[in-house]
Coordinates of C-alpha atoms in Angstrom, one line a residue:
Chain D
M1 CA -21.5 38.0 -2.1
D2 CA -21.8 35.0 -4.3
L3 CA -18.3 33.1 -3.0
V4 CA -19.1 29.8 -6.3
P5 CA -17.2 31.5 -9.1
Y6 CA -14.5 32.8 -6.7
L7 CA -14.0 29.0 -5.2
S8 CA -15.0 27.6 -8.7
A9 CA -12.4 29.6 -10.3
V10 CA -9.5 28.7 -7.6
I11 CA -9.9 25.4 -8.3
L12 CA -10.0 25.5 -12.4
V13 CA -6.6 27.5 -11.7
S14 CA -5.1 25.0 -9.3
T15 CA -6.9 21.7 -11.3
I16 CA -4.8 23.0 -14.6
A17 CA -1.6 23.5 -12.5
T18 CA -1.4 20.2 -10.9
I19 CA -1.7 18.0 -14.0
L20 CA 0.7 19.9 -16.1
L21 CA 2.9 19.9 -12.3
A22 CA 2.2 16.2 -12.6
V23 CA 2.6 15.4 -16.4
L24 CA 5.9 17.4 -16.0
S25 CA 6.8 15.4 -13.3
Y26 CA 5.9 12.2 -14.2
A27 CA 8.4 12.9 -17.1
A28 CA 11.5 14.5 -15.2
F29 CA 11.1 11.2 -13.0
K30 CA 11.0 8.9 -16.2
L31 CA 14.2 11.2 -17.1
R32 CA 16.4 10.6 -13.8
D33 CA 15.6 7.1 -14.0
K34 CA 16.8 6.8 -17.6
R35 CA 20.3 8.1 -16.9
R36 CA 21.1 6.3 -13.6
P37 CA 23.3 3.8 -14.4
K38 CA 21.6 0.8 -16.2
S39 CA 21.5 -2.9 -14.6
N40 CA 23.3 -5.6 -17.6
S41 CA 20.6 -8.8 -16.5
D42 CA 18.2 -8.7 -19.4
A43 CA 17.5 -12.7 -18.2
P44 CA 14.2 -13.4 -17.3
V45 CA 13.7 -14.0 -13.6
F46 CA 12.0 -17.5 -12.4
F47 CA 11.2 -18.5 -9.1
H48 CA 13.6 -20.8 -6.8
R49 CA 12.7 -22.7 -4.4
Y50 CA 15.3 -22.2 -1.4
Q51 CA 16.2 -25.4 1.0
L52 CA 18.5 -25.0 3.8
E53 CA 21.6 -26.0 2.3
Q54 CA 21.4 -23.7 -0.4
V55 CA 21.2 -21.3 2.4
A56 CA 24.1 -22.5 3.6
A57 CA 25.7 -22.2 0.5
D58 CA 25.3 -18.9 0.3
E59 CA 26.5 -18.0 3.8
G60 CA 29.3 -19.8 3.2
S61 CA 30.4 -17.8 -0.2
A62 CA 29.1 -14.6 1.7
A63 CA 31.7 -15.4 4.2
A64 CA 34.1 -16.2 1.5
N65 CA 33.7 -12.4 0.7
E66 CA 33.0 -11.0 3.2
E67 CA 35.9 -8.5 3.3
S68 CA 35.2 -7.3 -0.4
P69 CA 31.9 -6.3 -1.0
V70 CA 29.7 -8.5 -3.0
A71 CA 28.8 -6.9 -6.6
D72 CA 25.3 -5.6 -7.6
E73 CA 24.5 -8.2 -9.7
D74 CA 21.5 -7.6 -11.3
G75 CA 20.5 -4.4 -9.5
K76 CA 17.8 -5.1 -7.9
G77 CA 17.5 -4.5 -4.0
E78 CA 14.6 -4.3 -1.6
Chain K
M1 CA -12.9 -1.5 21.4
S2 CA -13.6 0.1 24.6
V3 CA -16.9 1.9 25.8
S4 CA -15.2 4.9 25.6
K5 CA -13.6 4.6 22.0
L6 CA -16.9 3.1 21.0
G7 CA -19.2 6.9 22.1
Y8 CA -16.2 8.7 20.2
V9 CA -16.2 6.7 16.9
G10 CA -20.1 6.7 17.5
G11 CA -20.1 10.2 17.2
L12 CA -18.0 10.9 14.7
M13 CA -20.5 8.6 12.8
L14 CA -22.7 11.0 13.8
I15 CA -20.5 13.8 11.7
I16 CA -19.6 11.2 9.0
L17 CA -23.2 10.1 8.0
M18 CA -23.7 14.2 7.6
L19 CA -21.3 14.9 5.6
V20 CA -22.3 11.8 3.8
A21 CA -25.7 13.6 3.2
F22 CA -24.3 16.5 2.2
S23 CA -22.0 14.7 -0.6
M24 CA -25.5 13.7 -2.5
T25 CA -26.6 17.4 -2.1
L26 CA -23.7 17.8 -4.3
Y27 CA -24.7 15.0 -6.5
E28 CA -27.9 16.1 -6.9
M29 CA -26.4 19.7 -8.1
L30 CA -23.7 17.7 -10.1
I31 CA -26.3 16.3 -12.0
R32 CA -28.5 19.6 -12.9
A33 CA -25.1 21.1 -13.9
R34 CA -25.0 18.8 -16.4
F35 CA -28.3 20.0 -18.1
D36 CA -26.7 23.0 -18.4
L37 CA -24.5 22.1 -21.2
P38 CA -24.7 21.4 -24.4
G39 CA -23.2 19.0 -27.0
A40 CA -23.6 15.2 -27.1
F41 CA -20.0 14.7 -26.1
V42 CA -20.3 16.4 -23.0
Q43 CA -23.7 15.1 -22.0
A44 CA -22.3 11.4 -22.7
S45 CA -19.2 12.4 -20.2
M46 CA -21.0 13.4 -17.6
L47 CA -23.4 10.6 -17.4
V48 CA -20.2 8.1 -17.4
L49 CA -19.5 10.5 -14.7
L50 CA -22.4 10.6 -12.7
T51 CA -22.3 7.0 -12.9
F52 CA -19.1 6.2 -12.0
L53 CA -19.5 8.8 -9.3
V54 CA -22.6 6.6 -7.9
L55 CA -19.9 3.8 -7.6
L56 CA -17.2 6.0 -5.7
I57 CA -20.0 6.7 -3.1
V58 CA -21.5 3.1 -2.3
R59 CA -17.4 2.0 -2.0
Y60 CA -16.6 4.9 0.2
L61 CA -19.7 3.7 2.8
A62 CA -18.8 0.1 2.2
L63 CA -15.5 0.6 3.3
L64 CA -16.6 3.2 5.9
W65 CA -19.2 0.1 7.0
F66 CA -17.5 -2.6 6.6
S67 CA -14.2 -1.4 8.4
Y68 CA -16.4 -0.2 11.4
L69 CA -17.6 -3.8 11.6
S70 CA -14.4 -5.5 11.3
H71 CA -13.5 -3.1 14.5
L72 CA -16.4 -4.3 16.7
D73 CA -15.2 -7.9 15.1
D74 CA -12.3 -7.5 17.2
D75 CA -12.8 -11.1 19.7
E76 CA -9.7 -13.0 19.2
S77 CA -8.6 -13.8 22.6
D78 CA -5.4 -12.6 24.4
D79 CA -4.9 -16.3 25.6
Q80 CA -3.5 -17.8 23.3
P81 CA -0.4 -20.3 23.1
L82 CA 2.7 -17.9 22.4
P83 CA 4.6 -20.0 19.3
L84 CA 8.3 -19.1 17.9
V85 CA 8.0 -16.1 15.8
S86 CA 10.5 -15.4 13.1
V87 CA 11.1 -12.0 12.2
L88 CA 12.5 -11.4 8.6
V89 CA 14.2 -8.1 7.9
P90 CA 15.3 -8.1 4.1
A91 CA 18.2 -5.4 3.9
Y92 CA 19.9 -4.0 0.7
N93 CA 21.9 -0.7 1.4
E94 CA 20.2 -0.5 4.1
G95 CA 23.0 1.1 6.3
T96 CA 21.5 3.9 7.7
V97 CA 18.4 2.8 8.7
I98 CA 18.9 -1.5 10.0
Q99 CA 20.4 -0.7 13.4
G100 CA 17.3 1.4 14.5
S101 CA 15.1 -1.5 12.7
I102 CA 17.0 -4.0 14.9
R103 CA 17.0 -2.3 18.0
S104 CA 12.6 -1.7 17.3
L105 CA 12.8 -5.6 16.8
L106 CA 14.6 -6.5 20.4
E107 CA 12.2 -4.3 22.3
L108 CA 9.3 -6.1 21.0
D109 CA 6.6 -7.6 23.9
Y110 CA 6.6 -11.5 23.0
P111 CA 8.3 -14.4 24.8
R112 CA 10.0 -16.3 22.2
Y113 CA 10.9 -14.8 18.7
E114 CA 14.0 -14.8 16.0
V115 CA 15.2 -11.8 14.2
L116 CA 16.9 -12.6 10.9
V117 CA 18.7 -10.1 8.8
I118 CA 19.1 -11.0 5.4
D119 CA 21.7 -8.5 3.7
D120 CA 20.7 -9.1 0.0
G121 CA 24.6 -8.3 -1.1
S122 CA 24.7 -4.5 -0.2
T123 CA 27.3 -2.4 -1.2
D124 CA 27.8 -0.2 1.7
D125 CA 28.0 -1.4 6.2
T126 CA 24.6 -3.4 6.6
T127 CA 26.1 -6.3 7.2
Q128 CA 28.5 -4.8 9.8
R129 CA 26.3 -2.7 11.2
A130 CA 23.4 -5.6 11.6
R131 CA 26.1 -8.6 12.8
A132 CA 27.0 -5.7 15.7
F133 CA 23.7 -7.1 17.3
E134 CA 24.1 -11.2 16.2
G135 CA 23.7 -13.3 19.4
D136 CA 21.1 -13.5 22.2
H137 CA 19.2 -10.9 23.5
G138 CA 16.7 -12.9 26.5
R139 CA 13.6 -13.4 24.8
A140 CA 15.3 -12.7 21.0
K141 CA 18.2 -14.3 19.0
V142 CA 20.0 -12.6 15.9
R143 CA 21.0 -13.7 13.1
V144 CA 22.4 -12.5 10.3
I145 CA 22.6 -13.8 7.0
R146 CA 25.0 -12.7 4.1
K147 CA 24.0 -13.6 0.8
L148 CA 24.4 -12.3 -3.5
N149 CA 21.9 -9.8 -4.6
G150 CA 18.6 -11.8 -6.2
G151 CA 15.8 -8.8 -4.9
K152 CA 13.6 -8.7 -2.0
A153 CA 11.8 -11.5 -2.5
N154 CA 15.2 -13.5 -3.4
A155 CA 15.9 -12.7 0.1
L156 CA 12.6 -13.6 2.2
N157 CA 12.8 -16.9 0.6
T158 CA 16.3 -17.2 2.1
G159 CA 15.0 -15.9 5.1
I160 CA 11.5 -18.3 5.1
A161 CA 13.7 -21.5 4.7
S162 CA 16.0 -21.2 7.4
A163 CA 13.4 -19.7 9.7
R164 CA 12.9 -21.7 12.9
G165 CA 9.5 -19.7 13.8
V166 CA 6.0 -21.2 13.2
F167 CA 5.3 -18.0 12.6
I168 CA 7.1 -15.6 10.4
L169 CA 6.8 -12.1 10.2
C170 CA 8.2 -10.6 7.0
M171 CA 8.8 -6.3 7.1
D172 CA 11.4 -4.0 5.4
G173 CA 14.6 -3.1 6.4
D174 CA 13.8 0.7 6.6
S175 CA 10.8 -0.6 9.4
T176 CA 10.2 -0.2 13.3
L177 CA 7.3 -2.2 15.0
E178 CA 5.3 -1.0 17.4
P179 CA 5.9 -3.9 20.8
Q180 CA 2.6 -5.4 21.2
T181 CA 3.0 -6.3 17.5
L182 CA 3.8 -10.2 17.9
R183 CA 1.1 -10.6 20.6
K184 CA -1.5 -8.6 18.3
A185 CA -1.1 -10.4 15.1
V186 CA -0.3 -13.7 16.3
R187 CA -3.4 -14.2 18.0
H188 CA -5.4 -14.6 14.8
F189 CA -3.6 -17.4 13.5
T190 CA -6.2 -19.6 16.3
N191 CA -8.2 -19.7 13.2
P192 CA -6.3 -22.0 11.4
R193 CA -8.1 -21.3 7.9
V194 CA -6.0 -17.5 8.3
G195 CA -3.0 -17.7 6.6
A196 CA -1.8 -14.4 7.3
V197 CA -2.0 -11.3 9.1
A198 CA -1.5 -7.9 7.6
G199 CA -0.7 -5.0 9.4
S200 CA -1.1 -1.5 9.9
V201 CA 1.9 0.9 8.3
K202 CA 1.8 3.9 9.0
V203 CA 4.5 6.9 8.6
V204 CA 7.4 8.1 10.5
N205 CA 8.7 10.7 8.7
R206 CA 6.1 13.7 9.2
T207 CA 8.3 16.3 8.5
N208 CA 6.8 18.3 5.5
M209 CA 3.8 18.1 3.6
L210 CA 4.6 15.4 1.0
S211 CA 5.2 13.1 4.0
T212 CA 2.5 14.3 6.0
L213 CA -0.1 13.5 3.2
Q214 CA 1.2 9.8 2.4
A215 CA 0.5 9.8 6.4
L216 CA -3.1 10.6 5.8
E217 CA -3.2 8.6 2.6
Y218 CA -1.7 5.0 5.0
V219 CA -4.4 5.4 7.2
E220 CA -7.6 6.9 5.2
G221 CA -6.2 5.6 2.0
L222 CA -4.8 1.7 3.0
N223 CA -5.9 0.6 6.5
M224 CA -9.3 1.9 5.8
V225 CA -9.3 -0.4 2.9
R226 CA -7.1 -3.5 4.8
A227 CA -10.1 -3.0 7.6
A228 CA -12.6 -3.5 4.9
Q229 CA -11.5 -6.4 3.2
G230 CA -10.7 -7.8 6.5
F231 CA -13.6 -8.2 7.9
F232 CA -14.3 -10.9 5.1
R233 CA -10.9 -12.2 5.9
L234 CA -9.7 -11.1 2.2
V235 CA -6.9 -8.2 2.4
N236 CA -5.4 -8.1 -0.5
I237 CA -2.2 -7.0 -0.2
I238 CA -0.2 -7.5 2.5
P239 CA 2.0 -5.0 3.1
G240 CA 5.8 -4.9 2.9
P241 CA 6.5 -3.3 6.3
I242 CA 4.5 -5.9 8.0
G243 CA 3.1 -9.2 6.8
I244 CA 2.9 -11.9 9.4
F245 CA 2.5 -15.6 8.3
R246 CA 1.9 -19.1 8.9
R247 CA 4.4 -21.1 8.0
S248 CA 2.3 -23.7 6.8
A249 CA 0.5 -21.3 4.2
L250 CA 3.7 -20.3 2.6
E251 CA 5.0 -23.1 1.9
S252 CA 2.0 -24.9 0.3
V253 CA 2.3 -21.3 -2.2
A254 CA 6.1 -21.6 -2.1
G255 CA 7.3 -18.8 -0.6
Y256 CA 7.6 -15.6 -2.8
D257 CA 7.7 -14.8 -6.7
D258 CA 10.1 -12.9 -7.7
D259 CA 8.3 -12.4 -11.3
T260 CA 6.3 -9.3 -10.4
F261 CA 7.7 -6.0 -8.4
A262 CA 4.8 -6.2 -6.1
E263 CA 5.8 -9.7 -4.0
D264 CA 4.0 -8.5 -1.2
C265 CA 0.3 -8.1 -3.2
D266 CA 1.4 -11.1 -5.4
L267 CA 2.4 -13.5 -2.5
T268 CA -1.0 -12.3 -0.8
L269 CA -3.3 -13.5 -4.4
K270 CA -1.5 -16.2 -3.8
L271 CA -2.5 -17.0 -0.8
L272 CA -6.6 -16.2 -1.2
V273 CA -5.7 -18.5 -4.8
N274 CA -4.8 -21.1 -2.7
G275 CA -8.2 -20.7 -0.4
W276 CA -6.7 -18.9 2.4
Q277 CA -7.6 -16.2 5.0
V278 CA -5.8 -13.0 5.3
K279 CA -6.2 -11.3 8.1
Y280 CA -6.0 -6.8 9.5
E281 CA -4.5 -6.7 12.5
P282 CA -4.6 -2.6 13.0
G283 CA -2.9 -3.2 16.5
A284 CA 0.4 -5.0 14.7
I285 CA 1.9 -1.5 13.4
A286 CA 5.0 -0.4 11.7
Y287 CA 6.2 2.5 11.1
T288 CA 7.8 3.1 7.4
E289 CA 9.4 5.8 5.8
A290 CA 7.8 7.8 3.2
P291 CA 9.6 9.7 0.3
E292 CA 9.7 13.4 1.0
K293 CA 10.3 14.8 -2.0
L294 CA 7.6 14.3 -5.9
L295 CA 10.0 12.0 -8.2
D296 CA 11.3 9.5 -5.5
L297 CA 7.1 9.4 -4.7
L298 CA 6.7 9.0 -8.1
K299 CA 9.3 6.9 -8.4
Q300 CA 7.8 4.3 -6.0
R301 CA 3.6 4.6 -7.0
Y302 CA 5.5 3.8 -10.7
R303 CA 6.7 0.1 -9.0
W304 CA 3.9 0.0 -6.9
T305 CA 1.1 0.5 -9.8
R306 CA 2.8 -1.5 -12.9
G307 CA 3.7 -4.2 -9.8
I308 CA -0.1 -4.2 -8.8
L309 CA -0.7 -4.9 -12.5
Q310 CA 1.5 -7.7 -13.2
A311 CA 0.8 -9.8 -9.9
I312 CA -3.7 -9.2 -11.5
S313 CA -2.5 -10.3 -14.7
K314 CA -0.9 -13.3 -13.2
H315 CA -4.5 -14.8 -12.0
K316 CA -6.4 -13.3 -15.0
R317 CA -8.0 -16.1 -15.0
R318 CA -9.6 -16.2 -11.9
L319 CA -11.3 -12.9 -12.9
V320 CA -14.2 -15.0 -15.0
T321 CA -14.4 -18.4 -12.7
P322 CA -16.3 -16.4 -10.2
H323 CA -17.4 -20.2 -9.1
R324 CA -14.6 -21.7 -8.5
G325 CA -14.1 -19.0 -5.4
F326 CA -16.4 -15.9 -5.8
G327 CA -14.0 -13.9 -3.1
I328 CA -11.3 -14.0 -5.0
C329 CA -12.8 -13.0 -8.1
F330 CA -13.9 -10.1 -6.5
T331 CA -10.9 -9.2 -4.9
L332 CA -9.3 -9.1 -8.5
W333 CA -12.0 -6.8 -9.9
Y334 CA -12.1 -4.5 -7.1
M335 CA -8.2 -4.2 -7.3
I336 CA -8.7 -3.6 -11.1
F337 CA -11.4 -0.4 -10.2
E338 CA -8.5 1.1 -7.6
G339 CA -5.9 0.5 -10.1
I340 CA -7.5 1.2 -13.5
L341 CA -10.9 2.3 -13.7
W342 CA -10.5 5.1 -10.5
P343 CA -7.4 7.1 -11.7
S344 CA -8.5 6.8 -15.3
M345 CA -11.9 8.4 -14.1
N346 CA -10.4 11.0 -12.0
V347 CA -7.7 11.9 -14.5
F348 CA -10.2 11.8 -17.2
A349 CA -13.6 14.1 -15.3
H350 CA -10.4 17.0 -14.4
V351 CA -9.6 17.1 -18.2
L352 CA -13.2 16.6 -19.1
F353 CA -14.2 19.7 -16.4
V354 CA -10.9 21.7 -17.7
F355 CA -12.3 21.6 -21.2
I356 CA -16.0 22.5 -20.2
A357 CA -14.8 25.2 -18.4
A358 CA -12.6 26.6 -21.4
R359 CA -15.6 26.3 -23.7
Y360 CA -18.5 26.9 -22.1
G361 CA -17.4 28.8 -19.0
T362 CA -18.7 27.3 -16.5
A363 CA -16.2 25.3 -13.5
L364 CA -19.6 24.5 -11.6
P365 CA -18.9 20.6 -12.3
L366 CA -15.8 21.3 -11.7
M367 CA -15.9 22.4 -8.2
L368 CA -18.5 19.7 -7.3
W369 CA -16.8 17.2 -8.3
F370 CA -14.2 18.3 -6.1
A371 CA -16.3 19.1 -3.1
Q372 CA -18.4 15.8 -3.7
L373 CA -14.9 13.9 -3.6
T374 CA -13.6 16.1 -0.2
V375 CA -16.4 15.5 1.1
L376 CA -16.7 11.9 0.7
D377 CA -12.3 11.7 1.8
L378 CA -12.8 14.2 4.8
A379 CA -15.8 11.7 6.0
A380 CA -13.3 8.6 5.5
A381 CA -10.7 10.6 7.2
L382 CA -12.5 12.0 9.8
Y383 CA -13.1 8.0 10.6
C384 CA -10.1 7.0 9.8
V385 CA -8.2 8.9 12.9
A386 CA -10.8 8.1 15.5
V387 CA -10.4 4.1 14.8
E388 CA -6.3 3.9 14.2
E389 CA -5.9 6.3 17.2
E390 CA -4.1 8.9 14.6
S391 CA -3.7 12.1 15.0
I392 CA -6.7 14.8 14.1
S393 CA -4.4 17.0 12.5
L394 CA -4.1 15.2 10.0
V395 CA -7.9 15.7 8.9
P396 CA -7.3 19.2 7.6
Y397 CA -4.6 17.4 5.1
A398 CA -8.0 15.9 3.5
V399 CA -8.6 19.3 1.3
L400 CA -5.1 19.4 0.1
Y401 CA -5.1 15.1 -0.6
R402 CA -7.9 16.0 -2.6
A403 CA -7.5 19.1 -4.5
F404 CA -2.9 18.3 -5.4
F405 CA -1.9 14.9 -3.9
A406 CA -4.8 12.1 -5.5
L407 CA -4.5 13.9 -8.6
T408 CA -1.0 13.8 -9.1
I409 CA -0.4 10.4 -8.0
D410 CA -3.6 8.9 -10.6
V411 CA -1.7 10.4 -13.6
A412 CA 1.8 9.1 -12.5
K413 CA -0.4 5.2 -12.6
L414 CA -2.7 6.2 -15.3
L415 CA 0.9 7.1 -17.3
A416 CA 2.1 3.9 -15.4
T417 CA -0.1 1.3 -16.7
I418 CA -0.1 2.3 -20.4
E419 CA 3.6 1.6 -20.5
E420 CA 2.6 -1.6 -18.1
M421 CA -0.3 -2.1 -20.9
L422 CA 2.9 -1.4 -23.6
K423 CA 5.0 -3.8 -21.7
L424 CA 8.0 -1.3 -21.8
R425 CA 11.1 -2.4 -19.6
M426 CA 11.5 -1.3 -15.9
D427 CA 13.6 -2.1 -13.1
W428 CA 13.4 -2.5 -9.1
G429 CA 15.0 1.2 -8.9
K430 CA 14.9 1.4 -5.5
L431 CA 14.7 4.4 -3.5
D432 CA 17.3 6.5 -1.0
R433 CA 16.7 5.8 2.9
I434 CA 16.6 9.0 4.8
G435 CA 17.7 8.0 7.8
R436 CA 14.6 8.8 10.1
I437 CA 14.1 5.6 11.5

């Protein structure tokens, strides 16, 4: 029995299904992303060289805000 | 590499060579199938795809060969001085995983190191959980720095500025490290031209089909490539979950920039552009959580794709100036091949073959294309599980990887590339942690 036509048909069907699923999933991802609350920062980002004094200042302000969580100012995270 | 492992890898290499020989046969069948198809457009497209396939076969063979040489090239001595290392853990809302991450860091087999957790303005209990570990732990000292939210690059720069180590390990807040990681990585720095060492990333949550396929992808698609690039000291992406840097190298390129969404790739390219060598160490292992849902995976790949394109774009002048550094020029072209050309050609090939099946009633070219790539993937997977000492049970997943996973990711990459070319707005899109660390 020649398996090639059957295998070809299976791969054809799975390929069509995968392409459709991939495009639909991408659309769903974009839609979900759009519905997420947007960050309010449109400002361009620039590189800052951090110095120890800067870190100390950040640590100081963080300590001051210890009891009240810091607001997510521009929506960035890791 | 030990003698027994050499034998094991050597045996597998034979199987791999047989698979590659089989792929040549499939290629020849694809050439013959082409002549049966009418139409100038189809003929021309097939010619383009066949040419591209030659590139792909060369790519697989070159990666396998240089990755093998890279593993044989493991001549770094273990009897090296072990200076202070700073481990930076940037964390933004990592409350569910941060303690597991710090706990794994305290078990590192290294005489003297510090762990710096940089809380990037989390709104959850990340700081409180991290502070539970603050203080001296014998060989390790833990410090927690809390700062206003500014993004990962910003957090890492803050950590670099306050780090005291000669070498700096940057990782993700959701990763854990193997105990030998620091010892294995630091020995590469005896060569003063080595500015950084990329570690090996492995998926920790192999709980469903999607995350297991990613486990295979990390081993075959990412680590094998890094091993081959490591042979030339030209690794192009030091992965976010584990990168070890010479402090002076980081300072010479002014740390991380925050103008791309792939700060790890951007930093690596900056190091290469500035003449530093970047190596790969398979024994420096970080375990990370992979997305378990398709939409989360697409979100991650969307950011990776656009971020990498942004990083390439920053250094695009080096694409046309090979005389200023052939290594970085070649690396950038290779990144374009992997990031743009391959996904586009793969999607194009599938659409074309579906069209041929519908128009001319034959799915044979599609089957041959699939078989060709699957055989190459199987060969690469076999090799990678051997050298990375991974589970052999990952190998059969190469079939599903080629049938569904790669095509889905390539469609997403292609659409993300189009968005990047159109300069559509994007934001960071942090993934929700599952908490399996």
